[in-house]
PDB file of C-alpha atoms in Angstrom:
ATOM      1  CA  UNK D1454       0.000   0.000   0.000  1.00  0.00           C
ATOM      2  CA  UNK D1455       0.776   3.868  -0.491  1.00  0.00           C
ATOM      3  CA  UNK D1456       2.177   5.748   2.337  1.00  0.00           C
ATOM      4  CA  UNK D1457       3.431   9.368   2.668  1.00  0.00           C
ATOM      5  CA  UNK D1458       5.113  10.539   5.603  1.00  0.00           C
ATOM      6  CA  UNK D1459       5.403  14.638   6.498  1.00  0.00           C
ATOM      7  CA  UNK D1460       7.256  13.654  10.509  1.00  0.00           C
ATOM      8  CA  UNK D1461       6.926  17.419  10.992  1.00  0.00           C
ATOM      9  CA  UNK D1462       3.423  18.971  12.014  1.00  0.00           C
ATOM     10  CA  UNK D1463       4.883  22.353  12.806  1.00  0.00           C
ATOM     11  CA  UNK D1464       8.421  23.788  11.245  1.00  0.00           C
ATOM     12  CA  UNK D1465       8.811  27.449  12.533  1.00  0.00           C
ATOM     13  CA  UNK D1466      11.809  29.131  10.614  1.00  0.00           C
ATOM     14  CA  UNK D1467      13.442  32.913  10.772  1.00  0.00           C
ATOM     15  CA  UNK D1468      13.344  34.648   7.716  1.00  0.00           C
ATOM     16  CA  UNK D1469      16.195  34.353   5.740  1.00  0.00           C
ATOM     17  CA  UNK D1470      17.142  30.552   6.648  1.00  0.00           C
ATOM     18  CA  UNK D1471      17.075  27.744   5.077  1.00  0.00           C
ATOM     19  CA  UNK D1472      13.943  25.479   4.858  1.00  0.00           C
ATOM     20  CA  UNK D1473      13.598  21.506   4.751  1.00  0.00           C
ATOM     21  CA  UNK D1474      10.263  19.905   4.744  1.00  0.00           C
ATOM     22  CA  UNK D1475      10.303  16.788   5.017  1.00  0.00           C
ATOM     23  CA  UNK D1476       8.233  14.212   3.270  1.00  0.00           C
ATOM     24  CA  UNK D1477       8.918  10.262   2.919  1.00  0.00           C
ATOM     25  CA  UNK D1478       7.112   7.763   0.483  1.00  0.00           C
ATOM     26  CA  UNK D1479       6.402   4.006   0.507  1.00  0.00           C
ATOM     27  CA  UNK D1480       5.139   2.548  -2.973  1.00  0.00           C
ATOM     28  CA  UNK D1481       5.659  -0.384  -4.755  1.00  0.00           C
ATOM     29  CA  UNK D1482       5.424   1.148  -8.239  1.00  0.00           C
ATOM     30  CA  UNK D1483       7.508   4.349  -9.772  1.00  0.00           C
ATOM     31  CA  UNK D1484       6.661   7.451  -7.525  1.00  0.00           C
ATOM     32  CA  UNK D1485       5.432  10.145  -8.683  1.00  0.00           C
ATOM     33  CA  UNK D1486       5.719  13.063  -6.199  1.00  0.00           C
ATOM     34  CA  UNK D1487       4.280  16.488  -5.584  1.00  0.00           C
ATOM     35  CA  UNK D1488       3.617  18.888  -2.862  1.00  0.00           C
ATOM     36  CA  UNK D1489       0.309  20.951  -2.659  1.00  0.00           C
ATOM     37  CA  UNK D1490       0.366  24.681  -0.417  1.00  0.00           C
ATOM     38  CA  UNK D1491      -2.167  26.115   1.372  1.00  0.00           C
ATOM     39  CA  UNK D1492      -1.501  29.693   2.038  1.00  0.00           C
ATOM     40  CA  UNK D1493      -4.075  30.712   4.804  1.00  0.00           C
ATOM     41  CA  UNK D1494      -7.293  31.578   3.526  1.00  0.00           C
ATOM     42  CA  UNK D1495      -6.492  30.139   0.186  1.00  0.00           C
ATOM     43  CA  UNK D1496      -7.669  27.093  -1.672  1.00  0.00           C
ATOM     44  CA  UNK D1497      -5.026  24.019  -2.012  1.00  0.00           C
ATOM     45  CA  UNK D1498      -2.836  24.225  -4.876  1.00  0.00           C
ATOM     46  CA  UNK D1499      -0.067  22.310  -6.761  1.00  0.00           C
ATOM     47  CA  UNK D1500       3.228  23.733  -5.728  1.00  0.00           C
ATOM     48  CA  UNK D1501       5.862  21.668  -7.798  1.00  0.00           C
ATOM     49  CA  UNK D1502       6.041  18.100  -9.076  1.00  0.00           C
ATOM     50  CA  UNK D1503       9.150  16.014  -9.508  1.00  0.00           C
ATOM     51  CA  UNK D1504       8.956  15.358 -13.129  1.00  0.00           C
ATOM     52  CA  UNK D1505       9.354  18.782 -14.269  1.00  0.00           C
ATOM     53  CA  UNK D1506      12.237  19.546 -12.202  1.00  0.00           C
ATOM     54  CA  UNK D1507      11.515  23.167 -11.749  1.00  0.00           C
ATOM     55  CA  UNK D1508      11.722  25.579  -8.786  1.00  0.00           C
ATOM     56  CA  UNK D1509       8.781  27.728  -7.936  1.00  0.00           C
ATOM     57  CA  UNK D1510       9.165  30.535  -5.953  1.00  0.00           C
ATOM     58  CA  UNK D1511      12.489  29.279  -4.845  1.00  0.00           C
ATOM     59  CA  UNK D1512      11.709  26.062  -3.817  1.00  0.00           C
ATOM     60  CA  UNK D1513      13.007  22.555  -4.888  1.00  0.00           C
ATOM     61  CA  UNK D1514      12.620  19.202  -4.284  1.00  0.00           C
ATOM     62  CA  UNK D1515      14.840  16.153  -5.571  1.00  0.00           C
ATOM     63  CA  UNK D1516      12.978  12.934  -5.661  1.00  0.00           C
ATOM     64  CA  UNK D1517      15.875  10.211  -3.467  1.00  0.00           C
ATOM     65  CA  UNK D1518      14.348   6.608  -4.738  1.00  0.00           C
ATOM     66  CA  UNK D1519      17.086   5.335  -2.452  1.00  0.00           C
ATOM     67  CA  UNK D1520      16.061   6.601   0.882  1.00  0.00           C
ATOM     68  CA  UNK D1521      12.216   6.909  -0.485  1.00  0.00           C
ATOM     69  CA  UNK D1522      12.550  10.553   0.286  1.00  0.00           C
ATOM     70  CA  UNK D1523      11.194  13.694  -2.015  1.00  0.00           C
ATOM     71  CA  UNK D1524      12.164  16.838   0.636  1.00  0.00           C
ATOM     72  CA  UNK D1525      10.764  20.140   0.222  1.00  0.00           C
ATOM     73  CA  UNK D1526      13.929  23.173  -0.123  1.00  0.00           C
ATOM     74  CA  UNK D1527      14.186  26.789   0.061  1.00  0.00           C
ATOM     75  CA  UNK D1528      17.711  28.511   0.542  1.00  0.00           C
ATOM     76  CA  UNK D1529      16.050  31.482   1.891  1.00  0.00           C
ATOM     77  CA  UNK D1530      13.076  31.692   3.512  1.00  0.00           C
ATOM     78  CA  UNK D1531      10.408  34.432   3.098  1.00  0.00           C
ATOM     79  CA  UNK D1532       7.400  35.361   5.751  1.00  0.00           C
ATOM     80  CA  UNK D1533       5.098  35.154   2.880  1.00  0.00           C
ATOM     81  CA  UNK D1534       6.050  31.265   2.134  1.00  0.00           C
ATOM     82  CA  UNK D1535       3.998  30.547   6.014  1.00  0.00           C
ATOM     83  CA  UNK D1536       1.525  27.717   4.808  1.00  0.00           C
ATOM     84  CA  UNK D1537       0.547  24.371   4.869  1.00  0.00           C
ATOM     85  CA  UNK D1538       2.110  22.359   2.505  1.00  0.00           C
ATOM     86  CA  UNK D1539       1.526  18.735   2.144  1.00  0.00           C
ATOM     87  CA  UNK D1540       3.403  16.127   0.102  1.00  0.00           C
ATOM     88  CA  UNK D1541       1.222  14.071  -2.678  1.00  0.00           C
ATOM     89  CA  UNK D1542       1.997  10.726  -4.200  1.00  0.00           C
ATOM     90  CA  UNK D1543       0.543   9.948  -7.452  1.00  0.00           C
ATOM     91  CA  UNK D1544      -0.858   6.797  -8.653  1.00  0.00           C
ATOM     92  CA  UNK D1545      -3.366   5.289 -10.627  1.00  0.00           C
ATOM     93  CA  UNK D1546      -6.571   2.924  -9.477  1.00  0.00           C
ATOM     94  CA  UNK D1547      -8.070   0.500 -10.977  1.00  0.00           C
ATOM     95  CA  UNK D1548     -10.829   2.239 -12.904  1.00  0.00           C
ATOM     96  CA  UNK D1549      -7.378   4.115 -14.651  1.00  0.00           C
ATOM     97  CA  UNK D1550      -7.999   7.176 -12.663  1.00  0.00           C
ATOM     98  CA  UNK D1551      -5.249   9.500 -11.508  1.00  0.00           C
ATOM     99  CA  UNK D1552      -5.203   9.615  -7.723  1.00  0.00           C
ATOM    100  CA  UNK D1553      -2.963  11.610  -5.270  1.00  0.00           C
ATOM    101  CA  UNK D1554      -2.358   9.699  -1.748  1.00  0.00           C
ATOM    102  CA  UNK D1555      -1.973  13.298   0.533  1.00  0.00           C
ATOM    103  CA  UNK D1556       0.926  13.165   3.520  1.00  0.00           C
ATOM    104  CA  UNK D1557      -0.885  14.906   6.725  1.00  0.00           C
ATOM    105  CA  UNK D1558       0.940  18.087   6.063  1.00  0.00           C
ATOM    106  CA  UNK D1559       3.366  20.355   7.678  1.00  0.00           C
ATOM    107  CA  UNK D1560       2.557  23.798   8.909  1.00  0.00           C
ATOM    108  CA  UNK D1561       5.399  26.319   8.236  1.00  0.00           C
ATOM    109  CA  UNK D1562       5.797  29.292  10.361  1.00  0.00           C
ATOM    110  CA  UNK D1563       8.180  32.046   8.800  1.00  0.00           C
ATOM    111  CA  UNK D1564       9.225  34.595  11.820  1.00  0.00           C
ATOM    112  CA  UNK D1565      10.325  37.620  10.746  1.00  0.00           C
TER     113      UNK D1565
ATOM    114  CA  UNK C 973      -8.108  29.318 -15.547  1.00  0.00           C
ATOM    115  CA  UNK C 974      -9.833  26.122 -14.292  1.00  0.00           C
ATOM    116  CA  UNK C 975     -12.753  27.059 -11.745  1.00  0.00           C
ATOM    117  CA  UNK C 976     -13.955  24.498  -9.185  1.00  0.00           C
ATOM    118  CA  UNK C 977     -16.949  26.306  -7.098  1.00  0.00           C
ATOM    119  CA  UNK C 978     -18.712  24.429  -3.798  1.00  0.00           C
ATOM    120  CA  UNK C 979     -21.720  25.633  -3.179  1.00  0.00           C
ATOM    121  CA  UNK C 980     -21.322  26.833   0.169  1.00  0.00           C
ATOM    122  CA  UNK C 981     -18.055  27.946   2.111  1.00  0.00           C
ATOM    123  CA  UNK C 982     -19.258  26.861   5.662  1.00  0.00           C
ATOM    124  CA  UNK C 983     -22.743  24.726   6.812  1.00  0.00           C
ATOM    125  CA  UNK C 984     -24.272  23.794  10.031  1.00  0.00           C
ATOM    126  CA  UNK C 985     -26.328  20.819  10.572  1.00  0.00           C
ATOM    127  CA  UNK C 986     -28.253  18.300  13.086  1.00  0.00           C
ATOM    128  CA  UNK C 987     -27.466  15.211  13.575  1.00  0.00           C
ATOM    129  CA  UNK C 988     -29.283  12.629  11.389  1.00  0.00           C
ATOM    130  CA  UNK C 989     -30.091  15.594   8.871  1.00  0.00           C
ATOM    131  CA  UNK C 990     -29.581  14.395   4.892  1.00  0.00           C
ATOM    132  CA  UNK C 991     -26.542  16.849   3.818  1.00  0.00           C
ATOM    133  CA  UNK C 992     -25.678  17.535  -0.005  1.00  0.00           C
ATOM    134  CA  UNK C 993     -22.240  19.143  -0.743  1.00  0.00           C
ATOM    135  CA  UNK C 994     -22.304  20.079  -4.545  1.00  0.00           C
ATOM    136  CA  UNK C 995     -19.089  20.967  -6.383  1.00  0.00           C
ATOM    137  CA  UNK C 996     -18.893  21.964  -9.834  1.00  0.00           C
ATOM    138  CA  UNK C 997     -16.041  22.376 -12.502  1.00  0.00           C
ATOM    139  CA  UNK C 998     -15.880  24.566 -15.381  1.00  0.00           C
ATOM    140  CA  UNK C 999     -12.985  22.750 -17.461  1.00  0.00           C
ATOM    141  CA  UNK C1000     -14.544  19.708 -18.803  1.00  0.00           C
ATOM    142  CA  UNK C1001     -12.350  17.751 -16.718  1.00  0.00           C
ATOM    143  CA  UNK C1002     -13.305  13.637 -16.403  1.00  0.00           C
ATOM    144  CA  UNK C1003     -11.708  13.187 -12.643  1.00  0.00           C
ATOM    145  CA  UNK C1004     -13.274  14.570 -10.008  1.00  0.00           C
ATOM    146  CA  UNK C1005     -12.550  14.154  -6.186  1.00  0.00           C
ATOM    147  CA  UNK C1006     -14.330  14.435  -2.381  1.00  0.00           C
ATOM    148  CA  UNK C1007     -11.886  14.844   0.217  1.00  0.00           C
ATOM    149  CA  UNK C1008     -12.122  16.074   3.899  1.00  0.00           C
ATOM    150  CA  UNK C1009      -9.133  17.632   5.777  1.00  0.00           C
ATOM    151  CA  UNK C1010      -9.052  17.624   9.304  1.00  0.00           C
ATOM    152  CA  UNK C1011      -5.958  18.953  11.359  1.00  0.00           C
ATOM    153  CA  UNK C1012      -3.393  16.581  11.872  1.00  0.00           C
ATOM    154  CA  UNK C1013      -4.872  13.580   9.574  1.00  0.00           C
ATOM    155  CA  UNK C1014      -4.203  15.798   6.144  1.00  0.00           C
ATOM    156  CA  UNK C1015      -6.143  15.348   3.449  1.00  0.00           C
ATOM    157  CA  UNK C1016      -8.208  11.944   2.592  1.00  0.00           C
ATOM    158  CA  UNK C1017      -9.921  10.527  -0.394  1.00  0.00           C
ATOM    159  CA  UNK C1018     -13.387   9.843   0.323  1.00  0.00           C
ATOM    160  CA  UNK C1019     -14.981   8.794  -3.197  1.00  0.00           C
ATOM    161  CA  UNK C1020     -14.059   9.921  -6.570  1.00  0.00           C
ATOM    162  CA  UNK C1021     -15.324   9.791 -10.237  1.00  0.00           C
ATOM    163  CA  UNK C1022     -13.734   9.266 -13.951  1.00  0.00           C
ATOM    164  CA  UNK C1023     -16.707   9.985 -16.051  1.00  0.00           C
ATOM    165  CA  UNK C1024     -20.392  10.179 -15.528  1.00  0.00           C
ATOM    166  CA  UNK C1025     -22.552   7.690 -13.498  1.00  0.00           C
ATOM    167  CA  UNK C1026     -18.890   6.274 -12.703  1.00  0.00           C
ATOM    168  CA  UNK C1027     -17.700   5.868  -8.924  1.00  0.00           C
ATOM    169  CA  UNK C1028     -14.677   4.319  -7.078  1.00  0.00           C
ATOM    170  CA  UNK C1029     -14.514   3.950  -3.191  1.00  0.00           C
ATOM    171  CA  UNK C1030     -11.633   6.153  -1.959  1.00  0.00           C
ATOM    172  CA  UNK C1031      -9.663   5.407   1.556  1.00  0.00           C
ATOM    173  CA  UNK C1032     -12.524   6.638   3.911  1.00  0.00           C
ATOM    174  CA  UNK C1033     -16.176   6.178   2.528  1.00  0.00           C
ATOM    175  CA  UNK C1034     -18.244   4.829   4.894  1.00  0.00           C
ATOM    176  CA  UNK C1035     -21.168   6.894   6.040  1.00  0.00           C
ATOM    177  CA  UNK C1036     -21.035   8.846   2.284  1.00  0.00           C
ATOM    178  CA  UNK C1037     -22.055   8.558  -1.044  1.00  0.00           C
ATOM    179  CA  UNK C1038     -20.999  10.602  -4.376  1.00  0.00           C
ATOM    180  CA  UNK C1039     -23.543  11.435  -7.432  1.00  0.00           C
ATOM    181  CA  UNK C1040     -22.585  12.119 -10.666  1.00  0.00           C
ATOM    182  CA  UNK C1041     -25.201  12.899 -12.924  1.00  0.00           C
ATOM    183  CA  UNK C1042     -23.509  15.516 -15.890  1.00  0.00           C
ATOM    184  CA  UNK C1043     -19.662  15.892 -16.474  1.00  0.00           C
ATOM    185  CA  UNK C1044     -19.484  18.980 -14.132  1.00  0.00           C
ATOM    186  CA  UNK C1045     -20.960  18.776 -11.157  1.00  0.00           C
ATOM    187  CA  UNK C1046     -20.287  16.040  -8.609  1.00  0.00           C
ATOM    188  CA  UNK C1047     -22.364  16.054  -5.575  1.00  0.00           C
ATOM    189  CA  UNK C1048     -21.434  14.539  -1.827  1.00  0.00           C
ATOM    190  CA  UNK C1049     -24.347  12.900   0.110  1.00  0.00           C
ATOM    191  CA  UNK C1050     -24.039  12.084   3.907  1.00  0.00           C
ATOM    192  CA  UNK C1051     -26.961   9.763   4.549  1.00  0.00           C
ATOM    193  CA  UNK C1052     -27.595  10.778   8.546  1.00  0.00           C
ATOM    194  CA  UNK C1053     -24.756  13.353   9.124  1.00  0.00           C
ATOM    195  CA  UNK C1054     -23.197  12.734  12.343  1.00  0.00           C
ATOM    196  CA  UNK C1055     -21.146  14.490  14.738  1.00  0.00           C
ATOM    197  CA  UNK C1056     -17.998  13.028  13.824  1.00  0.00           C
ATOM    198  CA  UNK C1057     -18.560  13.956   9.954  1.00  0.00           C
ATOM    199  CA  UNK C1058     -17.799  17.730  11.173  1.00  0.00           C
ATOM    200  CA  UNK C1059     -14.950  18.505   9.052  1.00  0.00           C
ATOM    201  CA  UNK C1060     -13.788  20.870   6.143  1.00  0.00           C
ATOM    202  CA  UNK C1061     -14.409  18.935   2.896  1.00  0.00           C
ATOM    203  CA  UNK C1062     -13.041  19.956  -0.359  1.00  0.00           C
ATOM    204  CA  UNK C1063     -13.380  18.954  -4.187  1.00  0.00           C
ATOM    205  CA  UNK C1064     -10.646  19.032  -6.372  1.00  0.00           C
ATOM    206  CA  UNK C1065     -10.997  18.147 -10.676  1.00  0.00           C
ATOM    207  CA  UNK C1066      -8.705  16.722 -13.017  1.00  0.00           C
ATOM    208  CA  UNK C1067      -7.962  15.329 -16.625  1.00  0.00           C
ATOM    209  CA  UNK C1068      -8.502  11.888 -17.315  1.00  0.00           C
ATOM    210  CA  UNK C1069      -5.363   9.809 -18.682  1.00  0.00           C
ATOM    211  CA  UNK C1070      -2.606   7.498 -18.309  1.00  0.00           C
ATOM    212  CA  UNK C1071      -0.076   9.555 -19.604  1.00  0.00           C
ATOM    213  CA  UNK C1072       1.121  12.049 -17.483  1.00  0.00           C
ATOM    214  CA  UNK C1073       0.498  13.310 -14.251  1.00  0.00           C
ATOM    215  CA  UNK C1074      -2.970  15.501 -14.048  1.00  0.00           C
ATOM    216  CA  UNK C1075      -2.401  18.303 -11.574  1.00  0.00           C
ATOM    217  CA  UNK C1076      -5.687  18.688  -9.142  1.00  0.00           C
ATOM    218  CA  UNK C1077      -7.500  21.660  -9.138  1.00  0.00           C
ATOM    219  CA  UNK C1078      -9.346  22.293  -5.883  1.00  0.00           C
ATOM    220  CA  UNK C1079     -12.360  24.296  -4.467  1.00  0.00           C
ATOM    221  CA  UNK C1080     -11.935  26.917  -1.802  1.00  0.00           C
ATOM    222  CA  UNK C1081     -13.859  23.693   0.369  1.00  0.00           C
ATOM    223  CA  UNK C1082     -17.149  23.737   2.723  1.00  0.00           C
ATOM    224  CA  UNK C1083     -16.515  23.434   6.616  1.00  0.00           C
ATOM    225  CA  UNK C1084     -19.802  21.344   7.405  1.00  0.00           C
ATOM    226  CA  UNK C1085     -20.494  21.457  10.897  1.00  0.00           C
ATOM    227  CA  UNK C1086     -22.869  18.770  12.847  1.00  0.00           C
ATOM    228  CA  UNK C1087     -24.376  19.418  15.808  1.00  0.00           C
TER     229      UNK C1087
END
């Protein structure tokens, strides 16, 4: 079975630093990865995904099929990034549907 | 710019009261998703649909039940709402395909609260 693992519920950060969220996978297929934000008051939406290999507003994330990891970087951290962010794991069912297994999410706190 | 609309951003209700939660997407997308997030637990997959009439059982279904009568709209039924269905529940669209990977496009969700 799917599993996605965020260990931290609450990462509080000063502006400026670096940020690592963490996010860890189990799947016996090929991973596809993603995280999803939730800025406060916001609806959920797609952040990055591994396969494009791009960084959006300064974040990155390298997928590591070795330690089943796909972390969550930015070098410098900004008090607008505070959000939720949650890491997604893509699959598809049965029916041939698309479906996203959702980690519980990790609640980032930017202090200025 | 895909639009997915809920028909209402929060809702109170009694216990044992029939509840509808109604979502509707304006992008012609096939996929389309019921989850509820509650602090802590994240998001989970409660049904979803990939076309119309068409239904799979997501991780957490009991005590719901989806409708999908026309491409866009995709409705969430709880039978006898109980207290421990108070949570913030949000639908999310898609493309249909096995090429690829389909990015979700949510609603701004519907905090349903039984009392």
């Amino acid at each position: 079975a799917q599993r996605v693992t965020q260990p931290e519920k609450l990462l509080s950060v000063f502006k400026g630093a670096p940020v690592e969220l963490k996010c860890n996978y189990s799947y016996s297929g090929s991973p596809e990865l993603f995280w999803y934000v939730q800025y406060s008051r916001q609806r959920l939406q797609l952040l990055l995904r591994h396969i494009s290999r791009e960084s959006i507003k300064g974040f990155t994330a390298d997928l590591n099929k070795g330690e089943t990891s796909f972390h969550l970087k930015k070098p410098f951290a900004q008090e607008e990034d505070s959000a939720m962010y949650y890491c997604a794991l893509g699959r598809y069912s049965g029916a041939g549907s698309y479906q996203l297994t959702f980690g519980k999410g990790t609640k980032l706190s930017v202090i200025p | 710019d895909v639009k997915v609309t809920q028909s209402s951003r929060y809702l109170v209700k009694r216990t044992g009261e029939k509840v509808f939660l109604e979502c509707v997407q304006d992008m012609d997308h096939e996929n389309m998703f019921w989850y509820r997030q509650d602090p802590g637990l994240g998001l989970r997959l409660i049904y979803f649909s990939y076309d119309v009439k068409m239904k799979e059982k997501g991780d957490i279904p009991e005590g719901y039940s989806v409708s999908r009568e026309k491409k866009e709209r995709f409705s969430l039924i709880l039978e006898s709402a109980s207290t421990n269905q108070t949570s913030m529940y949000l639908c999310a669209s898609s493309l249909y395909g096995r090429e690829g990977d389909y990015e979700q496009y949510f609603g701004p969700g519907t905090r349903l609260t039984v009392t």
